[in-house]
mmCIF file of C-alpha atoms in Angstrom:
data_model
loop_
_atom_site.group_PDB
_atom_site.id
_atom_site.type_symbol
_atom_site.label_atom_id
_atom_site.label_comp_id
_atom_site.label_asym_id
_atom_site.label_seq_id
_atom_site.Cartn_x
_atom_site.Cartn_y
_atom_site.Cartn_z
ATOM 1 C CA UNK A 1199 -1.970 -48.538 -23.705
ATOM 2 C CA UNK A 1200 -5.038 -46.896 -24.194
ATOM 3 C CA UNK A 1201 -6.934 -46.320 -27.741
ATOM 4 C CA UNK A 1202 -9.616 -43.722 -28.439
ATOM 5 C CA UNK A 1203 -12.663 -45.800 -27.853
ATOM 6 C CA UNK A 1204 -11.241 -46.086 -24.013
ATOM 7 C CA UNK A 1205 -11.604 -42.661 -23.881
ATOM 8 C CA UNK A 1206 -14.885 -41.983 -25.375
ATOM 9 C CA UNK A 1207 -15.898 -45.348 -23.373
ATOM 10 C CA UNK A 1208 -15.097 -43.026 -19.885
ATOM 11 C CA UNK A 1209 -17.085 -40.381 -21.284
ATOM 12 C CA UNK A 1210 -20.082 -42.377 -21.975
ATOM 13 C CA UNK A 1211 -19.826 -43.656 -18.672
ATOM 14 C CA UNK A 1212 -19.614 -40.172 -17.333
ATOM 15 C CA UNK A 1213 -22.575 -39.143 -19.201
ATOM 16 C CA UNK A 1214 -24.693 -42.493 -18.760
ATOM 17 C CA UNK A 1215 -23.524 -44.240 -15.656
ATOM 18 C CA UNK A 1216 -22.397 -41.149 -13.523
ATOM 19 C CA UNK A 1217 -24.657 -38.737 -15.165
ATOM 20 C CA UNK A 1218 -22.752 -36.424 -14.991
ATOM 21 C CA UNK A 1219 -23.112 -32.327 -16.135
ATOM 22 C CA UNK A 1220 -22.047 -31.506 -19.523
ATOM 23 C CA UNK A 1221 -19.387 -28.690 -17.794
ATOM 24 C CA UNK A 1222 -18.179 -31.527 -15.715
ATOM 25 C CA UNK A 1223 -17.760 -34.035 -17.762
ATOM 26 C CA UNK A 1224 -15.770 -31.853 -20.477
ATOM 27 C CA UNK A 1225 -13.612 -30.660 -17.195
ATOM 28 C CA UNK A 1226 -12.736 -34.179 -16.498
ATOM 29 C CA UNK A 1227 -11.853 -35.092 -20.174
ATOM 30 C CA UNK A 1228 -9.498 -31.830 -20.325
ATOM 31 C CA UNK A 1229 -7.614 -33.356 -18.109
ATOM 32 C CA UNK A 1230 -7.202 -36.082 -20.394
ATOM 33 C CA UNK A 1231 -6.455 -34.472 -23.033
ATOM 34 C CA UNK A 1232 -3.707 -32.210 -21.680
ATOM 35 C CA UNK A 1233 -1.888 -35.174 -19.818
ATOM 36 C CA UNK A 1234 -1.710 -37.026 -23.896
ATOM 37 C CA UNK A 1235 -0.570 -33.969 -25.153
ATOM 38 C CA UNK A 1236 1.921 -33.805 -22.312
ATOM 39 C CA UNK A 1237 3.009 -36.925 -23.426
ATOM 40 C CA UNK A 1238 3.151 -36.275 -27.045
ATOM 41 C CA UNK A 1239 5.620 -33.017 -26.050
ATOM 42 C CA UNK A 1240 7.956 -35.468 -23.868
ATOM 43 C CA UNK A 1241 8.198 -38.031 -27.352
ATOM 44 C CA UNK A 1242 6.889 -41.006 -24.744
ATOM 45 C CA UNK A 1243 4.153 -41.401 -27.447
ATOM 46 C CA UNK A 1244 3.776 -40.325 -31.078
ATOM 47 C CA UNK A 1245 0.280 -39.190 -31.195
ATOM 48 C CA UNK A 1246 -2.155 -38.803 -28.535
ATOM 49 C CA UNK A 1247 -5.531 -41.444 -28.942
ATOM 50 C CA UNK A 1248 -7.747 -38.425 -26.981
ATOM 51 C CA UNK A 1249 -7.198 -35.874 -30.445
ATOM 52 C CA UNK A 1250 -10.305 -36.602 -31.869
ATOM 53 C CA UNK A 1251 -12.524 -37.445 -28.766
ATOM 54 C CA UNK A 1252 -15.381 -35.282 -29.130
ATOM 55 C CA UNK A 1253 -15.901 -33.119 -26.340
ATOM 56 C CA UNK A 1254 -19.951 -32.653 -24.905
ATOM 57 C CA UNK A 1255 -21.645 -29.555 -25.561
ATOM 58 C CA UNK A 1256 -21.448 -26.858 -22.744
ATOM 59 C CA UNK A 1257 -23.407 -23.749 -23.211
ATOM 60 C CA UNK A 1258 -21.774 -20.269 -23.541
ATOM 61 C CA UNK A 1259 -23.587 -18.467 -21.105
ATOM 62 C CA UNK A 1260 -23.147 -18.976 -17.170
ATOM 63 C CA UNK A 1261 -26.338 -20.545 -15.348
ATOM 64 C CA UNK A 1262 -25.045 -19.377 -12.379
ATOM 65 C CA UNK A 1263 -27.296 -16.671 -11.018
ATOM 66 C CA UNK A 1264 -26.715 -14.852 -7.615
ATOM 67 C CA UNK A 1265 -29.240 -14.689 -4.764
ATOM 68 C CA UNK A 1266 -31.348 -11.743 -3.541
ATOM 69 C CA UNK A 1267 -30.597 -10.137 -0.559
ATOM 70 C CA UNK A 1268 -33.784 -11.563 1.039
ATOM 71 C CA UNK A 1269 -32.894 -15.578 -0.462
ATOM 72 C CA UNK A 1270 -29.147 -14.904 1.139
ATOM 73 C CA UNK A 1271 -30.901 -14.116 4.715
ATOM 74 C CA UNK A 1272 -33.064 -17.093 4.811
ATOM 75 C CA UNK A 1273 -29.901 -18.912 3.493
ATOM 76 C CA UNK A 1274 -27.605 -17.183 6.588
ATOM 77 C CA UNK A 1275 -30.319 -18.256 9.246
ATOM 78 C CA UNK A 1276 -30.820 -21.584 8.292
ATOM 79 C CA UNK A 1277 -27.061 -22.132 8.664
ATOM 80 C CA UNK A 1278 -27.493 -19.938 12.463
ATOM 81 C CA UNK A 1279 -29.958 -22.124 13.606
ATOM 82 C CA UNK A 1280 -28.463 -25.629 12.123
ATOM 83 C CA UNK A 1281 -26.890 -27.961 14.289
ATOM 84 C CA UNK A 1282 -23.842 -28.019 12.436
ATOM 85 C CA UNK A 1283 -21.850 -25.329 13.562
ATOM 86 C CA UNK A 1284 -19.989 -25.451 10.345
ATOM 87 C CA UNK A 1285 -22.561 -24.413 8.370
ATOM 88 C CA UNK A 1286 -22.760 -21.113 9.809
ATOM 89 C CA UNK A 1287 -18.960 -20.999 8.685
ATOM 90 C CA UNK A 1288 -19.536 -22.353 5.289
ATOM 91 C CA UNK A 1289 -22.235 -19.668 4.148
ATOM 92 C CA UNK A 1290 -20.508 -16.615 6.208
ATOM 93 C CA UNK A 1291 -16.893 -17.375 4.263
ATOM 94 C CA UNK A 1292 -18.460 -17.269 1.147
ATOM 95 C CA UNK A 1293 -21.194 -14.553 1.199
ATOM 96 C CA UNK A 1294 -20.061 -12.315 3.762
ATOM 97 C CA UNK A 1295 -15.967 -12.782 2.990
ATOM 98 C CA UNK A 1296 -16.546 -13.260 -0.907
ATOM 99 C CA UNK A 1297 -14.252 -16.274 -0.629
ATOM 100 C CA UNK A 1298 -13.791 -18.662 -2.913
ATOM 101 C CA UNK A 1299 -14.944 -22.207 -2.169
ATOM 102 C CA UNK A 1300 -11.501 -23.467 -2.373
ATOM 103 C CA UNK A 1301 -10.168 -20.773 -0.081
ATOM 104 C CA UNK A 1302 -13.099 -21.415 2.588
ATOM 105 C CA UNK A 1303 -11.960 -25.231 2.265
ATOM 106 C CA UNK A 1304 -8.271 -24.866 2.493
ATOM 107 C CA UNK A 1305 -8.279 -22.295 5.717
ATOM 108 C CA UNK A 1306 -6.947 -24.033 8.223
ATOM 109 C CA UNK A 1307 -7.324 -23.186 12.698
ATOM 110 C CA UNK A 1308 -3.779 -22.066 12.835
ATOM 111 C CA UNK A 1309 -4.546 -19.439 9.760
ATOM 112 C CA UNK A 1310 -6.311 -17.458 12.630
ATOM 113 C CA UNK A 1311 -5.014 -14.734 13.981
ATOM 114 C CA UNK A 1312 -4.653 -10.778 14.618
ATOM 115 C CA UNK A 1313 -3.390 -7.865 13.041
ATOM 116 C CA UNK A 1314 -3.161 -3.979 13.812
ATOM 117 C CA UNK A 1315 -6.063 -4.587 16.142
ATOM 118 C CA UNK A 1316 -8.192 -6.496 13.986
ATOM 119 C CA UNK A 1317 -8.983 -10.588 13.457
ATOM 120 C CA UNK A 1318 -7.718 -12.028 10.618
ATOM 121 C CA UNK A 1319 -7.536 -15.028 8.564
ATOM 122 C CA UNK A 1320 -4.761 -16.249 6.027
ATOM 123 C CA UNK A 1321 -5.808 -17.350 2.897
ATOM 124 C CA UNK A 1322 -4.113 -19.140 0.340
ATOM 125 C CA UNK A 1323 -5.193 -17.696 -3.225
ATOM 126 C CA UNK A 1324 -4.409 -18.325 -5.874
ATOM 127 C CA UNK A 1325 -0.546 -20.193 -6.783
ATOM 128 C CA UNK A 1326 1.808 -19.656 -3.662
ATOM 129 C CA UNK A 1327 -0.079 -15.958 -2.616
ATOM 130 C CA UNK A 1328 -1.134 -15.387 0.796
ATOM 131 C CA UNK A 1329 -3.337 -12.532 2.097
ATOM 132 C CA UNK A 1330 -4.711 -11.688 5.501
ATOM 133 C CA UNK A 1331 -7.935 -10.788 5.297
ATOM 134 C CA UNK A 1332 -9.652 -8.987 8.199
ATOM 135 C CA UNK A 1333 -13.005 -11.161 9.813
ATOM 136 C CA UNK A 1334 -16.082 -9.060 10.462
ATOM 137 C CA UNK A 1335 -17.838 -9.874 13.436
ATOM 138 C CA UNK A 1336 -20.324 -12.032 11.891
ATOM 139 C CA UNK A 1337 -17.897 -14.024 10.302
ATOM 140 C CA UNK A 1338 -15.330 -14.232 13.217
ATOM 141 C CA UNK A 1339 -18.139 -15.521 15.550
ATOM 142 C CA UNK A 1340 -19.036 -18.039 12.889
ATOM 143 C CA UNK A 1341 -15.653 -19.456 12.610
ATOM 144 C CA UNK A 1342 -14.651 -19.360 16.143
ATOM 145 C CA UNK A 1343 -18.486 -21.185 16.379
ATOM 146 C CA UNK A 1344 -17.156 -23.916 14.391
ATOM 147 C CA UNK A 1345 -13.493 -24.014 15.635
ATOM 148 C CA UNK A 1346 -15.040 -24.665 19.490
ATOM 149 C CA UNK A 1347 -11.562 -25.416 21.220
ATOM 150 C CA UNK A 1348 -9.613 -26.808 18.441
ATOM 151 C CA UNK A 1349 -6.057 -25.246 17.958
ATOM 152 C CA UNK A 1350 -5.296 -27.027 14.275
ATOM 153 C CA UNK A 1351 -6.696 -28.633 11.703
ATOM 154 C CA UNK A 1352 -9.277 -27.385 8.735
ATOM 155 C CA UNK A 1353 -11.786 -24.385 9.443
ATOM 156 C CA UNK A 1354 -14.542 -26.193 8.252
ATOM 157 C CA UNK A 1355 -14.837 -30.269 8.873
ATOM 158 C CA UNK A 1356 -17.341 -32.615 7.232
ATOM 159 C CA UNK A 1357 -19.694 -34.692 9.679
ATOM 160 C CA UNK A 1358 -16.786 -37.281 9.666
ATOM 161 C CA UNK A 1359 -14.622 -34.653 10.920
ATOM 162 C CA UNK A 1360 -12.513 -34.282 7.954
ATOM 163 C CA UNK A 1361 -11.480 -31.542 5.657
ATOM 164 C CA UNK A 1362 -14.772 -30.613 4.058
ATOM 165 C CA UNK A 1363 -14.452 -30.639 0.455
ATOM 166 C CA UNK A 1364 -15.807 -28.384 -2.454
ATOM 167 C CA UNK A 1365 -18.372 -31.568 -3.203
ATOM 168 C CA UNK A 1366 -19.000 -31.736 0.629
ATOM 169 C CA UNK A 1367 -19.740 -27.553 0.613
ATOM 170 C CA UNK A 1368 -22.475 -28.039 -2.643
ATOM 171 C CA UNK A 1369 -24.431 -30.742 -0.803
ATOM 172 C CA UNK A 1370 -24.694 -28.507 2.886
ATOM 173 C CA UNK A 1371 -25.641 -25.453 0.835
ATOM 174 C CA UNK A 1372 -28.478 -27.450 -1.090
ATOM 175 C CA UNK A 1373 -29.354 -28.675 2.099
ATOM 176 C CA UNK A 1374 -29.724 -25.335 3.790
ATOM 177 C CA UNK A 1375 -31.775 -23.654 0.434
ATOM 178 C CA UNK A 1376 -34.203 -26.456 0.924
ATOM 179 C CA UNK A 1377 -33.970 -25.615 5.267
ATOM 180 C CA UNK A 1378 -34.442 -21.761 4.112
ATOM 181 C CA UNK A 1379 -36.826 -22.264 1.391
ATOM 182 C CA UNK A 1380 -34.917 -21.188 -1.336
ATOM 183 C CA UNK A 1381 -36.191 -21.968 -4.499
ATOM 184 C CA UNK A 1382 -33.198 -21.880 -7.093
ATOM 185 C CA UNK A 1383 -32.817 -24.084 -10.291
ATOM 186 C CA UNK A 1384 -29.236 -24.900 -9.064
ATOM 187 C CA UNK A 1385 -27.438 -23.919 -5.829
ATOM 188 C CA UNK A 1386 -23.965 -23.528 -6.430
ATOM 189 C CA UNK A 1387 -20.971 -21.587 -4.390
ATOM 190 C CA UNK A 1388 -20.605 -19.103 -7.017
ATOM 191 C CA UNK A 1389 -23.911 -17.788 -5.930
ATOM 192 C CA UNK A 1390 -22.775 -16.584 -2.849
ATOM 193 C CA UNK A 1391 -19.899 -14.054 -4.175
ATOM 194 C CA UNK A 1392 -22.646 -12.853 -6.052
ATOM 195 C CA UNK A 1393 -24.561 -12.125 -2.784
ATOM 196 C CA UNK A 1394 -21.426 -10.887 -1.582
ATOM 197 C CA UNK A 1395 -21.819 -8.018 -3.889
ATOM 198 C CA UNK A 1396 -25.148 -7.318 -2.853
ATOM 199 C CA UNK A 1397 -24.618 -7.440 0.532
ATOM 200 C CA UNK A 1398 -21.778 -5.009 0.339
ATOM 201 C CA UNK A 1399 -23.803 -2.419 -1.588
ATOM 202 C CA UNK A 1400 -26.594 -2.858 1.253
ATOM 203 C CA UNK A 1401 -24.045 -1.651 3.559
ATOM 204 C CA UNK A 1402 -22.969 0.915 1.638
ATOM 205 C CA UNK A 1403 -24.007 4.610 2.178
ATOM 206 C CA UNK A 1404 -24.792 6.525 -1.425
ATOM 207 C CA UNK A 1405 -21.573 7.569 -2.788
ATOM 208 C CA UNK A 1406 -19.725 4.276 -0.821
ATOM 209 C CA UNK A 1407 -17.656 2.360 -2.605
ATOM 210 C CA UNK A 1408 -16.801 -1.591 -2.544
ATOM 211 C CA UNK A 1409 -13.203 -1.778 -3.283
ATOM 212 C CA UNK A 1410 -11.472 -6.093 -3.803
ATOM 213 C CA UNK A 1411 -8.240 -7.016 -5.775
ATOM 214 C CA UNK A 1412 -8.615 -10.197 -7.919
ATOM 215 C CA UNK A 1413 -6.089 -12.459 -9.451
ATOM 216 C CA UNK A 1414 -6.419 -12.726 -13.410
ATOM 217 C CA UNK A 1415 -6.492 -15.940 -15.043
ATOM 218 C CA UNK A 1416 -3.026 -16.568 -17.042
ATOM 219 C CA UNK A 1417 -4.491 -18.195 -19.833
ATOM 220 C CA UNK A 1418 -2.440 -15.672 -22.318
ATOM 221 C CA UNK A 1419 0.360 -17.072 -21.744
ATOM 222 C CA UNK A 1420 -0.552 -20.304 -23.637
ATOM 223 C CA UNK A 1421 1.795 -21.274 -26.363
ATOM 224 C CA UNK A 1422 -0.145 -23.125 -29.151
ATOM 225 C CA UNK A 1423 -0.420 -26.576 -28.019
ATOM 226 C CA UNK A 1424 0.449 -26.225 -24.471
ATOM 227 C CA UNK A 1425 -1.624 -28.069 -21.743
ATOM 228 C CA UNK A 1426 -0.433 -26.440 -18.334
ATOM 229 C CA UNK A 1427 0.821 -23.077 -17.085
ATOM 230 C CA UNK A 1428 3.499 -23.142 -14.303
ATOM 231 C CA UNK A 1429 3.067 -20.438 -11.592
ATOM 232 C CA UNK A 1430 6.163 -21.333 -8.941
ATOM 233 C CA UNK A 1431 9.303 -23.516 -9.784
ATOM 234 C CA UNK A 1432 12.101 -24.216 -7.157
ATOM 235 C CA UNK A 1433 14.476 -27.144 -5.833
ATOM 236 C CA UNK A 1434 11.554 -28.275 -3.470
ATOM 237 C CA UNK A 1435 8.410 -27.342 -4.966
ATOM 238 C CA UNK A 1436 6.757 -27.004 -8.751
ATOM 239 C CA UNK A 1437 3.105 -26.143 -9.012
ATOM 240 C CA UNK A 1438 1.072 -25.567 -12.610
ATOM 241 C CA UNK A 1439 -2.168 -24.735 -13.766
ATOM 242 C CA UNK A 1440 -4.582 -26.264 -15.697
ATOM 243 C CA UNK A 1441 -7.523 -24.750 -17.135
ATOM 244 C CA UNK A 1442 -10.983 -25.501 -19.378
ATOM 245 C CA UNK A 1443 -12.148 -22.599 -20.582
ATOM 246 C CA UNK A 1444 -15.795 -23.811 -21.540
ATOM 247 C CA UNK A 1445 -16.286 -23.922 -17.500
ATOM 248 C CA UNK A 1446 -13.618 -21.645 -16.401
ATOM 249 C CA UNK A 1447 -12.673 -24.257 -14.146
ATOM 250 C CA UNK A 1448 -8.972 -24.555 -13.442
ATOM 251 C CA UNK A 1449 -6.338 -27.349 -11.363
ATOM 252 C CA UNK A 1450 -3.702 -25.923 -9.097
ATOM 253 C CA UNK A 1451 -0.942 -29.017 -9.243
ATOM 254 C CA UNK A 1452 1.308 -29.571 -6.684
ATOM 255 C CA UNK A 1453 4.345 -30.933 -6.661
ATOM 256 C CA UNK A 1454 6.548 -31.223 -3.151
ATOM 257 C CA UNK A 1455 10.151 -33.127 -2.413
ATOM 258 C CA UNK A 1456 10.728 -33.403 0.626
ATOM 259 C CA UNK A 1457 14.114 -33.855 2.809
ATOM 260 C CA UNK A 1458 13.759 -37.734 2.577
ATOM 261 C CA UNK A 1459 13.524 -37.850 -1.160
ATOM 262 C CA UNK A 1460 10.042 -38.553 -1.440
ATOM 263 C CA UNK A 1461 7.730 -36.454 -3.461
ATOM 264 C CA UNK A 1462 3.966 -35.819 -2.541
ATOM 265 C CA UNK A 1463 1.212 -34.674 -5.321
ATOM 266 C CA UNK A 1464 -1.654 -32.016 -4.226
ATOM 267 C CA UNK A 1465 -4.577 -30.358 -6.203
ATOM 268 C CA UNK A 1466 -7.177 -27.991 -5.817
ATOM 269 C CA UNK A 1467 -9.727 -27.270 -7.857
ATOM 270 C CA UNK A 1468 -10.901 -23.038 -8.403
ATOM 271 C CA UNK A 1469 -13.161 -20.899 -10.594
ATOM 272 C CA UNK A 1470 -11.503 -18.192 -12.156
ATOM 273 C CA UNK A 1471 -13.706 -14.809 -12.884
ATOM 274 C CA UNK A 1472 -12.990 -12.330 -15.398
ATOM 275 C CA UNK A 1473 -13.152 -8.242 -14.803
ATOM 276 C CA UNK A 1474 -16.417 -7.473 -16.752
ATOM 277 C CA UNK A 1475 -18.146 -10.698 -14.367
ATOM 278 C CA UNK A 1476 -17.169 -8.234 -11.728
ATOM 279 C CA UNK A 1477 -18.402 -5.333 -13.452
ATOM 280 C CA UNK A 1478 -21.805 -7.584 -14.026
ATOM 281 C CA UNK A 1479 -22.144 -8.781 -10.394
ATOM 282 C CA UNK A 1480 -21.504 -4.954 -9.464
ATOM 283 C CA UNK A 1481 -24.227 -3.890 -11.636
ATOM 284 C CA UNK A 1482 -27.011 -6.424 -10.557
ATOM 285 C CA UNK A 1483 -26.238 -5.411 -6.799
ATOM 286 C CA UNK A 1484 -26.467 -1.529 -8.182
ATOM 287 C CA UNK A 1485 -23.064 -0.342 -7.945
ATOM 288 C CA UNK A 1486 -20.895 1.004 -11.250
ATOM 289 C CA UNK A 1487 -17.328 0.714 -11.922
ATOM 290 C CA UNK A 1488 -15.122 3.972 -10.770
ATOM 291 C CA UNK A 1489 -11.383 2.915 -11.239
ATOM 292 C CA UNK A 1490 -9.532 -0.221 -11.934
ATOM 293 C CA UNK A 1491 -5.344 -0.458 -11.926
ATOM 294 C CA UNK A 1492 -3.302 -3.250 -11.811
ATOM 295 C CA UNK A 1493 -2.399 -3.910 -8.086
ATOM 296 C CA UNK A 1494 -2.600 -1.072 -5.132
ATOM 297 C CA UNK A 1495 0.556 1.028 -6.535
ATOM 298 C CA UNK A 1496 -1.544 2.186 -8.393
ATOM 299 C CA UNK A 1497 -0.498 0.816 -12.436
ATOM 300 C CA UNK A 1498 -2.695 1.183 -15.276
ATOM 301 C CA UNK A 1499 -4.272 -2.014 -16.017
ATOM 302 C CA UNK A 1500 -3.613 -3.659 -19.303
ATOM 303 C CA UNK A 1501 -3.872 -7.042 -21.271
ATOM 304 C CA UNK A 1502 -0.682 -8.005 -19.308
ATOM 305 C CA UNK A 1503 -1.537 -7.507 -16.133
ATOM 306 C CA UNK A 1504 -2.164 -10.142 -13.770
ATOM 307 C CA UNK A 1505 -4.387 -8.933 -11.106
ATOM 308 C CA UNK A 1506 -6.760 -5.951 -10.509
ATOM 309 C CA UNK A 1507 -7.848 -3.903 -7.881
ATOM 310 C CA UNK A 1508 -11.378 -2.672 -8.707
ATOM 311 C CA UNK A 1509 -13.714 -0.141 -7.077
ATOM 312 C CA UNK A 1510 -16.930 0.028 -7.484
ATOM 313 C CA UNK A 1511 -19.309 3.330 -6.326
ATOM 314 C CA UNK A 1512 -22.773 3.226 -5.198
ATOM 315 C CA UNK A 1513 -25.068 5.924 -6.562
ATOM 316 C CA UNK A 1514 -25.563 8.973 -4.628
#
């Protein structure tokens, strides 16, 4: 069974031999944490050895800073003129679409398709939610540039020709700030929705506005002492959330039974975003907040609610 000093042994290792960041490493331990605590609740053990593990020192404030309009260009032709077709993709999913890294990851060939004259792609959000979301013609040529003849399998493949993960999608967007001479103290995929702002309000005439609908994180509904947040629960399927809220990093948990009994464990990893980081990203790309509700009937938005649909005006 382990003791405390196994835990605080695998977070000196994460810190010394892995060198890990500080936000990762006290991601990692959460999960700890909340699977002790788990067992604590269920009375498999009486007290959990990770209570008094000291957790590493993660700053407040975001480093995460978003790239000029003229840093996102150099970014978007060094991923036009690399020989990896799927870095054209990568970088047009998340700063032309506004995607979330997990989302570009997850779309799959057979997510492709058309509606009311338009090409769109389904994406898997956040939980079990599925929207279409229309391609612009940048972005479909992109895809369809990296999709060549396949008819299934992931959007966006690795150079082994699997599923490119969110690990795989840091390293080829380092890669292309160094191709496009981009000089940022740390490229991450966050950067891009921020660019995704600023793109839109390029686009936008004076008096435009930018309209998206977000899901809100459902950290409310934490009882004192609770580890996880359940989002779906049926016969065949049970999927919860974790979250760290020094990071605002969060696990999607998967749990499937299938027809022969046997039951198969997924996870995906996400970055939740709060209204007023909106309202920030908005303002650095020069747009101001006009209206928020809670979903597109129209509902005021309240401490309850668990999405928004935001729009955003551009000065006349």
């Amino acid at each position: 069974m382990a003791q405390r000093p196994h835990i605080e042994l695998y977070v000196r290792w994460m810190q010394e031999q892995a060198r890990y960041r500080p936000s990762t490493v006290s991601r990692r331990l959460s999960i700890v944490i909340g699977f002790f605590r788990t067992c604590v609740i269920d009375g498999v053990l009486e007290h959990s050895p990770a209570d008094y593990v000291r957790r590493p020192h993660v700053p407040p404030e975001s480093p995460t800073l978003g790239l000029t309009h003229l840093q996102f260009e150099a970014m978007i032709s060094a991923a036009r003129d690399s020989s990896n077709p799927n870095d054209f993709a990568l970088v047009a999913m998340l700063g032309l679409l506004g995607l979330r890294i997990f989302e570009a990851t997850g779309a799959n060939v057979q997510d492709l398709g058309e509606s009311h004259g338009h090409r769109v792609l389904k994406v898997c959000g956040k939980g079990t939610k599925v929207v279409l979301v229309p391609l612009p013609p940048a972005v479909a040529r992109a895809i369809d540039r990296a999709v060549g003849e396949r008819e299934t399998g992931p959007v966006l493949r690795s150079r082994t020709g699997h599923r490119m993960d969110r690990h795989c999608a840091t390293r080829r967007l380092r890669d292309l700030a160094k191709q496009g001479r981009v000089t940022t103290a740390r490229m991450h995929p966050h950067m891009l929705q921020v660019a995704c702002f600023r793109n839109a309000a390029r686009h936008l005439a004076p008096g435009g506005r930018f309209v998206i609908e977000l899901w809100v994180a459902g950290i409310r509904r934490f009882p004192p002492g609770q580890a996880a947040v359940p989002f779906h629960v049926g016969q065949r399927h049970v999927g919860f959330d974790t979250y760290d809220m020094t990071t605002q990093q969060g696990t999607s948990h998967h749990y499937r039974r299938h027809s022969d009994g046997t039951v198969t464990y997924g996870a995906s990893n996400f970055r939740y975003i709060w209204p007023a980081e909106c309202d920030l990203m908005a303002q650095l790309a020069g747009m101001d907040l006009e209206r928020r509700v809670a979903d597109w009937s129209g509902n005021p938005f309240t401490n309850d609610s668990e999405s928004h649909v935001s729009v955003w005006r551009k000065p006349d």
